[in-house]
Amino acid sequence: MSRVYNFSAGPAVLPEEVLITARDEMLEYGTSGMSVMEMSHRSKDFEDILDTAERDLRTLMNIPDNYRVLFLQGGGCTQFAMIPMNLMRNKTADYIVTGQWSKKASEEAKIYGQVNITATSADKNYSYIPDFTDLKVTPNADYVYICQNETVHGTTIRHLPDTGNVPLAADVSSMFLSEPVDVNRYGIIWGGVQKNVGPAGVTIVIIREDLIRDDVLPFTPTMLKYKTHSETKSLYNTPPCYNIYICGLVFKWLLKLGGTSEMKKRNEAKAKILYDYLDSSRLFHGTVEKKDRSLMNVPFITGNKELDAEFASEASKAGLKNLKGHRSVGGMRASLYNAMPVEGVNALVQFMADFERKH
Ligand SMILES: *Cc1c(COP(=O)(O)O)cnc(C)c1O
């Protein structure tokens, strides 16, 4: 066996310890005589897995009692529709567009109501986060939407906009559990888990109770109502049981290491190694304004497309995988999620320095 350093943006690297536990429990979970994959979602064993996962997530994020935790399917993109369907009572919402994912969300929301783009960084190809100090919130807006970490463009919103009484809806897919958050600042905070938490197939939604209501848009399917999943504790229909189990193992791993504050420390240290190198390199350059750089997704370029392609291909041969940038922006991107060890970042920077010397 030889495991590589996997810099994929998602699905992405998982903690080796978690994979080992999953391997050990593959044929028999506990004394159940079967794999988690084979269990009824209504069994006692699975009920425990789900309850424990929720409890551990509540501990990790310090989730207040008036927020519900939902384990859903349909990926991040389904939330782009579920949020307006469930929350657009006045048929109007504000969107802050800072990259590909918030742009997609805003376009989906236009199907359901009025979308006001109240801030955007489209003018400079989403390479920075706009200043929110005098952000106007539309008075009757149902929510203000942000993507807090733009996976493709590599920016992070560090200071949340002040939205007054209007709930803040945040996509945190690619920074989920990477640092502490104050859940009280959000009406709804959610993420697809395949970036930083688990295997593709689960979307975790944390939503304030008063936003789970009956008066959703009239055509909203039963499966797409938050209320359906909240009333049935994510067991309205068969959930992605095995994937929830893996998320639960990741939560245990995080708790053991010291939770999100320890992750923040580690993630800052890892990102600093790469950003410091980028700032000193004459060949490689970061593409994002320094103050807005993501700790999770680090895009960089040489300025020469052929050299970029050569770099990604040589790096792959050296066991540094998935460094090619997103097809929409080109260049390279290194994703440094929780499960990426510091050794991986050191190996990457070493490889980049060697490549720089040769070119
Ligand atoms: C990957 C991603 C999504 C889309 O997730 P899918 O599960 O592929 O639908 C949405 N938002 C962000 C920030 C992402 O990184």
mmCIF file of C-alpha atoms and ligand atoms in Angstrom:
data_model
loop_
_atom_site.group_PDB
_atom_site.id
_atom_site.type_symbol
_atom_site.label_atom_id
_atom_site.label_comp_id
_atom_site.label_asym_id
_atom_site.label_seq_id
_atom_site.Cartn_x
_atom_site.Cartn_y
_atom_site.Cartn_z
ATOM 1 C CA MET A 1 0.000 0.000 0.000
ATOM 2 C CA SER A 2 1.225 3.491 -0.680
ATOM 3 C CA ARG A 3 -0.963 6.395 0.186
ATOM 4 C CA VAL A 4 -0.314 9.668 -1.605
ATOM 5 C CA TYR A 5 -0.733 13.265 -0.489
ATOM 6 C CA ASN A 6 -4.140 14.091 -1.905
ATOM 7 C CA PHE A 7 -4.750 17.831 -2.394
ATOM 8 C CA SER A 8 -8.172 17.346 -4.001
ATOM 9 C CA ALA A 9 -10.830 19.978 -3.272
ATOM 10 C CA GLY A 10 -13.441 17.274 -2.798
ATOM 11 C CA PRO A 11 -14.080 14.452 -2.371
ATOM 12 C CA ALA A 12 -10.929 14.856 -0.367
ATOM 13 C CA VAL A 13 -8.453 13.329 2.030
ATOM 14 C CA LEU A 14 -9.896 11.639 5.137
ATOM 15 C CA PRO A 15 -8.002 10.945 8.369
ATOM 16 C CA GLU A 16 -6.100 7.673 8.052
ATOM 17 C CA GLU A 17 -7.150 6.705 11.586
ATOM 18 C CA VAL A 18 -10.784 6.961 10.555
ATOM 19 C CA LEU A 19 -10.240 4.770 7.508
ATOM 20 C CA ILE A 20 -8.485 2.179 9.659
ATOM 21 C CA THR A 21 -11.391 2.076 12.116
ATOM 22 C CA ALA A 22 -13.814 1.771 9.203
ATOM 23 C CA ARG A 23 -11.727 -1.093 7.815
ATOM 24 C CA ASP A 24 -11.679 -2.855 11.171
ATOM 25 C CA GLU A 25 -15.438 -2.477 11.527
ATOM 26 C CA MET A 26 -16.221 -3.260 7.899
ATOM 27 C CA LEU A 27 -17.467 -6.817 8.387
ATOM 28 C CA GLU A 28 -18.931 -6.435 11.840
ATOM 29 C CA TYR A 29 -19.909 -3.252 13.625
ATOM 30 C CA GLY A 30 -19.664 -3.811 17.382
ATOM 31 C CA THR A 31 -21.454 -7.076 18.153
ATOM 32 C CA SER A 32 -24.133 -6.512 15.535
ATOM 33 C CA GLY A 33 -22.926 -9.328 13.277
ATOM 34 C CA MET A 34 -23.120 -7.058 10.236
ATOM 35 C CA SER A 35 -21.581 -4.070 8.508
ATOM 36 C CA VAL A 36 -23.074 -0.597 9.018
ATOM 37 C CA MET A 37 -23.862 -0.774 5.289
ATOM 38 C CA GLU A 38 -26.185 -3.697 5.900
ATOM 39 C CA MET A 39 -28.133 -2.302 8.852
ATOM 40 C CA SER A 40 -31.682 -1.079 8.936
ATOM 41 C CA HIS A 41 -31.755 2.652 9.394
ATOM 42 C CA ARG A 42 -34.382 2.002 12.073
ATOM 43 C CA SER A 43 -32.173 -0.382 14.060
ATOM 44 C CA LYS A 44 -30.925 0.412 17.543
ATOM 45 C CA ASP A 45 -27.308 0.283 16.344
ATOM 46 C CA PHE A 46 -27.884 2.845 13.639
ATOM 47 C CA GLU A 47 -29.989 5.020 15.898
ATOM 48 C CA ASP A 48 -26.983 5.150 18.253
ATOM 49 C CA ILE A 49 -24.638 6.033 15.384
ATOM 50 C CA LEU A 50 -26.908 8.906 14.318
ATOM 51 C CA ASP A 51 -27.518 10.198 17.861
ATOM 52 C CA THR A 52 -23.836 10.046 18.734
ATOM 53 C CA ALA A 53 -22.869 11.828 15.508
ATOM 54 C CA GLU A 54 -25.315 14.634 16.279
ATOM 55 C CA ARG A 55 -24.196 14.895 19.892
ATOM 56 C CA ASP A 56 -20.511 15.034 18.927
ATOM 57 C CA LEU A 57 -21.168 17.643 16.249
ATOM 58 C CA ARG A 58 -23.091 19.735 18.794
ATOM 59 C CA THR A 59 -20.082 19.547 21.111
ATOM 60 C CA LEU A 60 -17.590 20.374 18.363
ATOM 61 C CA MET A 61 -19.524 23.435 17.161
ATOM 62 C CA ASN A 62 -21.107 24.386 20.480
ATOM 63 C CA ILE A 63 -24.513 24.351 18.783
ATOM 64 C CA PRO A 64 -27.213 26.074 20.888
ATOM 65 C CA ASP A 65 -30.367 24.131 21.816
ATOM 66 C CA ASN A 66 -32.597 26.250 19.593
ATOM 67 C CA TYR A 67 -30.823 24.970 16.475
ATOM 68 C CA ARG A 68 -31.635 21.691 14.751
ATOM 69 C CA VAL A 69 -29.067 19.484 13.061
ATOM 70 C CA LEU A 70 -30.236 17.732 9.883
ATOM 71 C CA PHE A 71 -28.353 15.058 7.935
ATOM 72 C CA LEU A 72 -29.622 15.425 4.375
ATOM 73 C CA GLN A 73 -28.852 14.221 0.846
ATOM 74 C CA GLY A 74 -28.719 15.878 -2.547
ATOM 75 C CA GLY A 75 -25.335 17.521 -2.086
ATOM 76 C CA GLY A 76 -24.566 21.159 -1.552
ATOM 77 C CA CYS A 77 -26.374 22.093 -4.756
ATOM 78 C CA THR A 78 -29.759 20.947 -3.422
ATOM 79 C CA GLN A 79 -29.417 23.541 -0.647
ATOM 80 C CA PHE A 80 -29.240 26.214 -3.347
ATOM 81 C CA ALA A 81 -32.935 25.389 -3.972
ATOM 82 C CA MET A 82 -34.018 24.279 -0.492
ATOM 83 C CA ILE A 83 -32.993 27.551 1.131
ATOM 84 C CA PRO A 84 -35.196 29.762 -1.078
ATOM 85 C CA MET A 85 -38.058 27.224 -1.136
ATOM 86 C CA ASN A 86 -38.150 27.129 2.656
ATOM 87 C CA LEU A 87 -37.196 30.673 3.573
ATOM 88 C CA MET A 88 -38.434 32.986 0.789
ATOM 89 C CA ARG A 89 -41.714 34.071 2.361
ATOM 90 C CA ASN A 90 -41.415 37.620 1.021
ATOM 91 C CA LYS A 91 -39.981 36.233 -2.202
ATOM 92 C CA THR A 92 -36.832 38.296 -1.895
ATOM 93 C CA ALA A 93 -33.325 37.625 -0.615
ATOM 94 C CA ASP A 94 -29.905 39.275 -0.636
ATOM 95 C CA TYR A 95 -26.920 37.428 -2.059
ATOM 96 C CA ILE A 96 -23.278 38.316 -1.576
ATOM 97 C CA VAL A 97 -21.481 36.886 -4.579
ATOM 98 C CA THR A 98 -17.796 36.181 -3.968
ATOM 99 C CA GLY A 99 -17.108 33.256 -6.279
ATOM 100 C CA GLN A 100 -18.433 30.330 -8.203
ATOM 101 C CA TRP A 101 -20.475 28.759 -5.405
ATOM 102 C CA SER A 102 -22.325 31.864 -4.227
ATOM 103 C CA LYS A 103 -22.933 32.768 -7.868
ATOM 104 C CA LYS A 104 -24.506 29.370 -8.534
ATOM 105 C CA ALA A 105 -26.624 29.705 -5.402
ATOM 106 C CA SER A 106 -27.839 33.155 -6.450
ATOM 107 C CA GLU A 107 -28.776 31.916 -9.910
ATOM 108 C CA GLU A 108 -30.752 29.007 -8.507
ATOM 109 C CA ALA A 109 -32.590 31.333 -6.107
ATOM 110 C CA LYS A 110 -33.797 33.472 -9.038
ATOM 111 C CA ILE A 111 -36.139 30.613 -9.949
ATOM 112 C CA TYR A 112 -38.040 31.259 -6.711
ATOM 113 C CA GLY A 113 -37.985 34.993 -6.134
ATOM 114 C CA GLN A 114 -36.230 38.327 -6.288
ATOM 115 C CA VAL A 115 -32.462 38.088 -5.810
ATOM 116 C CA ASN A 116 -30.575 41.250 -4.822
ATOM 117 C CA ILE A 117 -26.825 41.049 -5.325
ATOM 118 C CA THR A 118 -25.821 43.447 -2.555
ATOM 119 C CA ALA A 119 -22.053 42.920 -2.782
ATOM 120 C CA THR A 120 -19.778 41.129 -5.208
ATOM 121 C CA SER A 121 -16.130 40.745 -6.147
ATOM 122 C CA ALA A 122 -16.905 39.774 -9.748
ATOM 123 C CA ASP A 123 -14.991 42.879 -10.956
ATOM 124 C CA LYS A 124 -11.657 41.274 -10.052
ATOM 125 C CA ASN A 125 -12.496 37.672 -10.854
ATOM 126 C CA TYR A 126 -13.497 36.955 -7.241
ATOM 127 C CA SER A 127 -9.962 37.407 -5.935
ATOM 128 C CA TYR A 128 -11.012 39.310 -2.806
ATOM 129 C CA ILE A 129 -13.851 39.752 -0.305
ATOM 130 C CA PRO A 130 -15.728 43.072 -0.559
ATOM 131 C CA ASP A 131 -15.838 45.412 2.430
ATOM 132 C CA PHE A 132 -19.133 44.924 4.280
ATOM 133 C CA THR A 133 -18.919 47.946 6.581
ATOM 134 C CA ASP A 134 -21.756 49.767 4.870
ATOM 135 C CA LEU A 135 -23.553 46.799 3.399
ATOM 136 C CA LYS A 136 -27.213 47.553 2.713
ATOM 137 C CA VAL A 137 -29.610 44.838 3.757
ATOM 138 C CA THR A 138 -32.910 44.922 1.845
ATOM 139 C CA PRO A 139 -35.506 45.619 4.581
ATOM 140 C CA ASN A 140 -37.932 42.833 3.656
ATOM 141 C CA ALA A 141 -35.265 40.317 2.620
ATOM 142 C CA ASP A 142 -35.958 36.810 3.868
ATOM 143 C CA TYR A 143 -32.249 36.157 4.388
ATOM 144 C CA VAL A 144 -28.761 37.273 3.409
ATOM 145 C CA TYR A 145 -26.758 34.549 1.707
ATOM 146 C CA ILE A 146 -23.000 34.025 1.743
ATOM 147 C CA CYS A 147 -20.544 31.307 0.788
ATOM 148 C CA GLN A 148 -18.068 31.719 3.608
ATOM 149 C CA ASN A 149 -15.223 29.853 1.933
ATOM 150 C CA GLU A 150 -15.136 29.868 -1.857
ATOM 151 C CA THR A 151 -13.597 26.517 -2.746
ATOM 152 C CA VAL A 152 -12.714 27.405 -6.329
ATOM 153 C CA HIS A 153 -11.472 30.967 -5.886
ATOM 154 C CA GLY A 154 -9.780 30.431 -2.524
ATOM 155 C CA THR A 155 -11.245 33.274 -0.471
ATOM 156 C CA THR A 156 -12.713 33.295 3.056
ATOM 157 C CA ILE A 157 -15.095 35.771 4.649
ATOM 158 C CA ARG A 158 -13.405 36.518 7.987
ATOM 159 C CA HIS A 159 -15.804 39.187 9.248
ATOM 160 C CA LEU A 160 -19.437 38.272 8.829
ATOM 161 C CA PRO A 161 -21.730 41.006 7.511
ATOM 162 C CA ASP A 162 -24.063 42.601 10.053
ATOM 163 C CA THR A 163 -27.527 41.636 8.822
ATOM 164 C CA GLY A 164 -29.547 42.917 11.777
ATOM 165 C CA ASN A 165 -32.731 40.861 12.174
ATOM 166 C CA VAL A 166 -32.427 39.300 8.741
ATOM 167 C CA PRO A 167 -31.113 35.732 9.079
ATOM 168 C CA LEU A 168 -27.704 34.955 7.650
ATOM 169 C CA ALA A 169 -27.538 31.812 5.475
ATOM 170 C CA ALA A 170 -24.018 30.452 5.043
ATOM 171 C CA ASP A 171 -22.523 27.733 2.895
ATOM 172 C CA VAL A 172 -19.474 26.516 4.820
ATOM 173 C CA SER A 173 -18.931 23.307 2.815
ATOM 174 C CA SER A 174 -15.201 23.748 2.350
ATOM 175 C CA MET A 175 -14.428 25.081 5.840
ATOM 176 C CA PHE A 176 -16.772 22.948 7.942
ATOM 177 C CA LEU A 177 -15.110 22.231 11.317
ATOM 178 C CA SER A 178 -11.843 23.862 10.247
ATOM 179 C CA GLU A 179 -12.103 26.519 12.986
ATOM 180 C CA PRO A 180 -14.501 27.581 15.749
ATOM 181 C CA VAL A 181 -17.692 29.371 14.683
ATOM 182 C CA ASP A 182 -20.379 31.191 16.636
ATOM 183 C CA VAL A 183 -23.512 29.409 15.422
ATOM 184 C CA ASN A 184 -25.674 32.171 16.949
ATOM 185 C CA ARG A 185 -24.533 34.509 14.182
ATOM 186 C CA TYR A 186 -26.334 32.419 11.575
ATOM 187 C CA GLY A 187 -29.930 31.545 10.778
ATOM 188 C CA ILE A 188 -28.785 28.552 8.788
ATOM 189 C CA ILE A 189 -25.278 27.194 8.343
ATOM 190 C CA TRP A 190 -24.693 24.187 6.182
ATOM 191 C CA GLY A 191 -22.188 22.183 4.172
ATOM 192 C CA GLY A 192 -21.722 19.202 1.922
ATOM 193 C CA VAL A 193 -19.416 16.943 3.930
ATOM 194 C CA GLN A 194 -17.189 15.714 1.105
ATOM 195 C CA LYS A 195 -14.800 18.647 1.447
ATOM 196 C CA ASN A 196 -13.694 18.604 5.071
ATOM 197 C CA VAL A 197 -15.831 16.127 7.000
ATOM 198 C CA GLY A 198 -16.607 12.837 5.278
ATOM 199 C CA PRO A 199 -17.531 10.948 2.129
ATOM 200 C CA ALA A 200 -19.802 12.480 -0.535
ATOM 201 C CA GLY A 201 -23.504 11.926 0.016
ATOM 202 C CA VAL A 202 -24.293 13.814 3.228
ATOM 203 C CA THR A 203 -25.180 17.469 3.612
ATOM 204 C CA ILE A 204 -25.351 18.764 7.168
ATOM 205 C CA VAL A 205 -27.765 21.628 7.827
ATOM 206 C CA ILE A 206 -27.787 23.495 11.139
ATOM 207 C CA ILE A 207 -30.876 25.674 11.271
ATOM 208 C CA ARG A 208 -32.492 27.904 13.887
ATOM 209 C CA GLU A 209 -35.839 26.468 14.979
ATOM 210 C CA ASP A 210 -37.964 29.511 14.109
ATOM 211 C CA LEU A 211 -36.856 29.190 10.458
ATOM 212 C CA ILE A 212 -38.344 25.689 10.188
ATOM 213 C CA ARG A 213 -41.911 26.500 9.240
ATOM 214 C CA ASP A 214 -44.950 25.284 7.377
ATOM 215 C CA ASP A 215 -45.370 28.314 5.146
ATOM 216 C CA VAL A 216 -42.774 27.306 2.588
ATOM 217 C CA LEU A 217 -43.266 28.010 -1.126
ATOM 218 C CA PRO A 218 -46.419 26.067 -2.089
ATOM 219 C CA PHE A 219 -44.858 23.636 -4.567
ATOM 220 C CA THR A 220 -42.020 22.555 -2.240
ATOM 221 C CA PRO A 221 -41.717 18.743 -2.335
ATOM 222 C CA THR A 222 -42.027 16.932 0.998
ATOM 223 C CA MET A 223 -38.407 15.770 0.733
ATOM 224 C CA LEU A 224 -37.205 19.355 0.341
ATOM 225 C CA LYS A 225 -38.889 20.794 3.432
ATOM 226 C CA TYR A 226 -36.651 21.297 6.450
ATOM 227 C CA LYS A 227 -39.711 20.562 8.570
ATOM 228 C CA THR A 228 -40.000 17.019 7.192
ATOM 229 C CA HIS A 229 -36.462 16.158 8.247
ATOM 230 C CA SER A 230 -36.575 18.059 11.491
ATOM 231 C CA GLU A 231 -39.759 16.317 12.698
ATOM 232 C CA THR A 232 -38.380 12.886 11.842
ATOM 233 C CA LYS A 233 -34.848 13.490 13.159
ATOM 234 C CA SER A 234 -33.344 12.950 9.671
ATOM 235 C CA LEU A 235 -35.129 9.600 9.358
ATOM 236 C CA TYR A 236 -38.054 10.549 7.121
ATOM 237 C CA ASN A 237 -36.640 8.215 4.515
ATOM 238 C CA THR A 238 -33.479 6.097 4.334
ATOM 239 C CA PRO A 239 -30.546 8.388 5.055
ATOM 240 C CA PRO A 240 -27.005 7.757 3.718
ATOM 241 C CA CYS A 241 -26.281 5.530 6.730
ATOM 242 C CA TYR A 242 -22.716 4.492 6.018
ATOM 243 C CA ASN A 243 -21.609 8.021 5.175
ATOM 244 C CA ILE A 244 -23.143 9.363 8.377
ATOM 245 C CA TYR A 245 -21.223 6.680 10.255
ATOM 246 C CA ILE A 246 -17.947 7.862 8.681
ATOM 247 C CA CYS A 247 -18.787 11.486 9.575
ATOM 248 C CA GLY A 248 -19.325 10.278 13.136
ATOM 249 C CA LEU A 249 -15.858 8.714 13.171
ATOM 250 C CA VAL A 250 -14.387 11.992 11.911
ATOM 251 C CA PHE A 251 -16.174 13.874 14.730
ATOM 252 C CA LYS A 252 -14.613 11.480 17.274
ATOM 253 C CA TRP A 253 -11.197 12.014 15.678
ATOM 254 C CA LEU A 254 -11.625 15.794 15.916
ATOM 255 C CA LEU A 255 -12.752 15.639 19.551
ATOM 256 C CA LYS A 256 -9.759 13.498 20.427
ATOM 257 C CA LEU A 257 -7.346 15.975 18.830
ATOM 258 C CA GLY A 258 -8.814 18.955 20.662
ATOM 259 C CA GLY A 259 -11.702 20.117 18.485
ATOM 260 C CA THR A 260 -11.999 23.104 16.208
ATOM 261 C CA SER A 261 -9.639 25.432 18.078
ATOM 262 C CA GLU A 262 -6.836 22.885 17.687
ATOM 263 C CA MET A 263 -7.806 22.488 14.002
ATOM 264 C CA LYS A 264 -7.630 26.243 13.528
ATOM 265 C CA LYS A 265 -4.101 26.293 14.945
ATOM 266 C CA ARG A 266 -2.998 23.442 12.721
ATOM 267 C CA ASN A 267 -4.726 24.839 9.643
ATOM 268 C CA GLU A 268 -3.154 28.268 10.134
ATOM 269 C CA ALA A 269 0.269 26.698 10.515
ATOM 270 C CA LYS A 270 -0.142 24.548 7.389
ATOM 271 C CA ALA A 271 -1.472 27.388 5.232
ATOM 272 C CA LYS A 272 1.326 29.696 6.417
ATOM 273 C CA ILE A 273 3.967 27.285 5.136
ATOM 274 C CA LEU A 274 2.493 27.380 1.640
ATOM 275 C CA TYR A 275 1.600 31.104 1.560
ATOM 276 C CA ASP A 276 5.024 32.114 2.886
ATOM 277 C CA TYR A 277 6.640 30.114 0.137
ATOM 278 C CA LEU A 278 4.309 31.609 -2.513
ATOM 279 C CA ASP A 279 5.151 35.132 -1.301
ATOM 280 C CA SER A 280 8.868 34.484 -1.636
ATOM 281 C CA SER A 281 8.787 32.541 -4.911
ATOM 282 C CA ARG A 282 9.739 34.133 -8.226
ATOM 283 C CA LEU A 283 7.925 31.391 -10.175
ATOM 284 C CA PHE A 284 4.692 30.715 -8.267
ATOM 285 C CA HIS A 285 2.136 33.326 -7.215
ATOM 286 C CA GLY A 286 -1.007 33.256 -5.124
ATOM 287 C CA THR A 287 -4.099 34.674 -6.830
ATOM 288 C CA VAL A 288 -6.020 36.054 -3.829
ATOM 289 C CA GLU A 289 -5.642 39.293 -1.865
ATOM 290 C CA LYS A 290 -3.643 38.451 1.235
ATOM 291 C CA LYS A 291 -6.228 39.447 3.837
ATOM 292 C CA ASP A 292 -8.886 37.248 2.227
ATOM 293 C CA ARG A 293 -6.879 34.094 1.630
ATOM 294 C CA SER A 294 -8.507 30.792 2.499
ATOM 295 C CA LEU A 295 -6.764 28.422 4.904
ATOM 296 C CA MET A 296 -8.411 25.520 3.110
ATOM 297 C CA ASN A 297 -8.096 26.084 -0.643
ATOM 298 C CA VAL A 298 -4.950 27.709 -1.984
ATOM 299 C CA PRO A 299 -4.972 28.628 -5.688
ATOM 300 C CA PHE A 300 -1.665 29.550 -7.343
ATOM 301 C CA ILE A 301 -0.227 30.050 -10.814
ATOM 302 C CA THR A 302 3.063 30.414 -12.634
ATOM 303 C CA GLY A 303 1.529 32.733 -15.236
ATOM 304 C CA ASN A 304 2.360 30.245 -17.969
ATOM 305 C CA LYS A 305 -0.301 27.646 -18.810
ATOM 306 C CA GLU A 306 2.125 25.064 -20.170
ATOM 307 C CA LEU A 307 4.325 25.340 -17.123
ATOM 308 C CA ASP A 308 1.254 24.989 -14.883
ATOM 309 C CA ALA A 309 0.299 21.785 -16.678
ATOM 310 C CA GLU A 310 3.865 20.458 -16.474
ATOM 311 C CA PHE A 311 3.971 21.230 -12.749
ATOM 312 C CA ALA A 312 0.698 19.457 -11.971
ATOM 313 C CA SER A 313 1.760 16.427 -13.974
ATOM 314 C CA GLU A 314 5.270 16.204 -12.445
ATOM 315 C CA ALA A 315 3.850 16.682 -8.953
ATOM 316 C CA SER A 316 1.380 13.875 -9.542
ATOM 317 C CA LYS A 317 4.255 11.547 -10.508
ATOM 318 C CA ALA A 318 5.914 12.471 -7.212
ATOM 319 C CA GLY A 319 2.821 11.431 -5.220
ATOM 320 C CA LEU A 320 1.383 14.949 -4.805
ATOM 321 C CA LYS A 321 -2.044 14.414 -6.323
ATOM 322 C CA ASN A 322 -4.894 16.561 -7.611
ATOM 323 C CA LEU A 323 -3.087 19.898 -7.742
ATOM 324 C CA LYS A 324 -4.604 20.953 -11.048
ATOM 325 C CA GLY A 325 -6.783 24.039 -10.594
ATOM 326 C CA HIS A 326 -10.539 24.037 -11.134
ATOM 327 C CA ARG A 327 -11.434 23.879 -14.832
ATOM 328 C CA SER A 328 -13.028 27.341 -14.655
ATOM 329 C CA VAL A 329 -9.911 29.150 -13.398
ATOM 330 C CA GLY A 330 -6.905 27.051 -14.436
ATOM 331 C CA GLY A 331 -3.537 27.122 -12.641
ATOM 332 C CA MET A 332 -3.125 25.028 -9.526
ATOM 333 C CA ARG A 333 -5.008 24.614 -6.287
ATOM 334 C CA ALA A 334 -3.879 22.866 -3.119
ATOM 335 C CA SER A 335 -6.633 22.001 -0.653
ATOM 336 C CA LEU A 336 -5.312 21.747 2.885
ATOM 337 C CA TYR A 337 -8.239 20.295 4.797
ATOM 338 C CA ASN A 338 -8.156 19.063 8.401
ATOM 339 C CA ALA A 339 -6.975 15.604 7.392
ATOM 340 C CA MET A 340 -4.002 16.862 5.334
ATOM 341 C CA PRO A 341 -0.934 16.325 7.523
ATOM 342 C CA VAL A 342 1.697 19.064 7.783
ATOM 343 C CA GLU A 343 4.135 16.612 6.185
ATOM 344 C CA GLY A 344 2.058 16.827 3.003
ATOM 345 C CA VAL A 345 2.382 20.613 2.894
ATOM 346 C CA ASN A 346 6.128 20.423 3.550
ATOM 347 C CA ALA A 347 6.497 17.874 0.758
ATOM 348 C CA LEU A 348 4.552 20.144 -1.597
ATOM 349 C CA VAL A 349 6.647 23.223 -0.813
ATOM 350 C CA GLN A 350 9.861 21.211 -1.164
ATOM 351 C CA PHE A 351 8.684 19.957 -4.551
ATOM 352 C CA MET A 352 7.721 23.477 -5.657
ATOM 353 C CA ALA A 353 11.126 24.843 -4.640
ATOM 354 C CA ASP A 354 12.880 22.098 -6.612
ATOM 355 C CA PHE A 355 10.658 22.791 -9.620
ATOM 356 C CA GLU A 356 11.412 26.497 -9.320
ATOM 357 C CA ARG A 357 15.171 25.871 -9.359
ATOM 358 C CA LYS A 358 14.831 23.875 -12.579
ATOM 359 C CA HIS A 359 12.723 26.488 -14.393
HETATM 360 C C1 LIG B 1 -18.502 21.536 -3.502
HETATM 361 C C2 LIG B 1 -19.292 22.702 -3.049
HETATM 362 C C3 LIG B 1 -20.672 22.788 -3.270
HETATM 363 C C4 LIG B 1 -21.455 21.796 -4.084
HETATM 364 O O1 LIG B 1 -21.535 20.570 -3.471
HETATM 365 P P1 LIG B 1 -22.190 19.309 -4.213
HETATM 366 O O2 LIG B 1 -22.282 18.355 -3.081
HETATM 367 O O3 LIG B 1 -21.263 18.892 -5.297
HETATM 368 O O4 LIG B 1 -23.516 19.723 -4.711
HETATM 369 C C5 LIG B 1 -21.338 23.893 -2.776
HETATM 370 N N1 LIG B 1 -20.691 24.855 -2.102
HETATM 371 C C6 LIG B 1 -19.368 24.796 -1.873
HETATM 372 C C7 LIG B 1 -18.693 25.902 -1.127
HETATM 373 C C8 LIG B 1 -18.620 23.724 -2.339
HETATM 374 O O5 LIG B 1 -17.295 23.681 -2.128
#
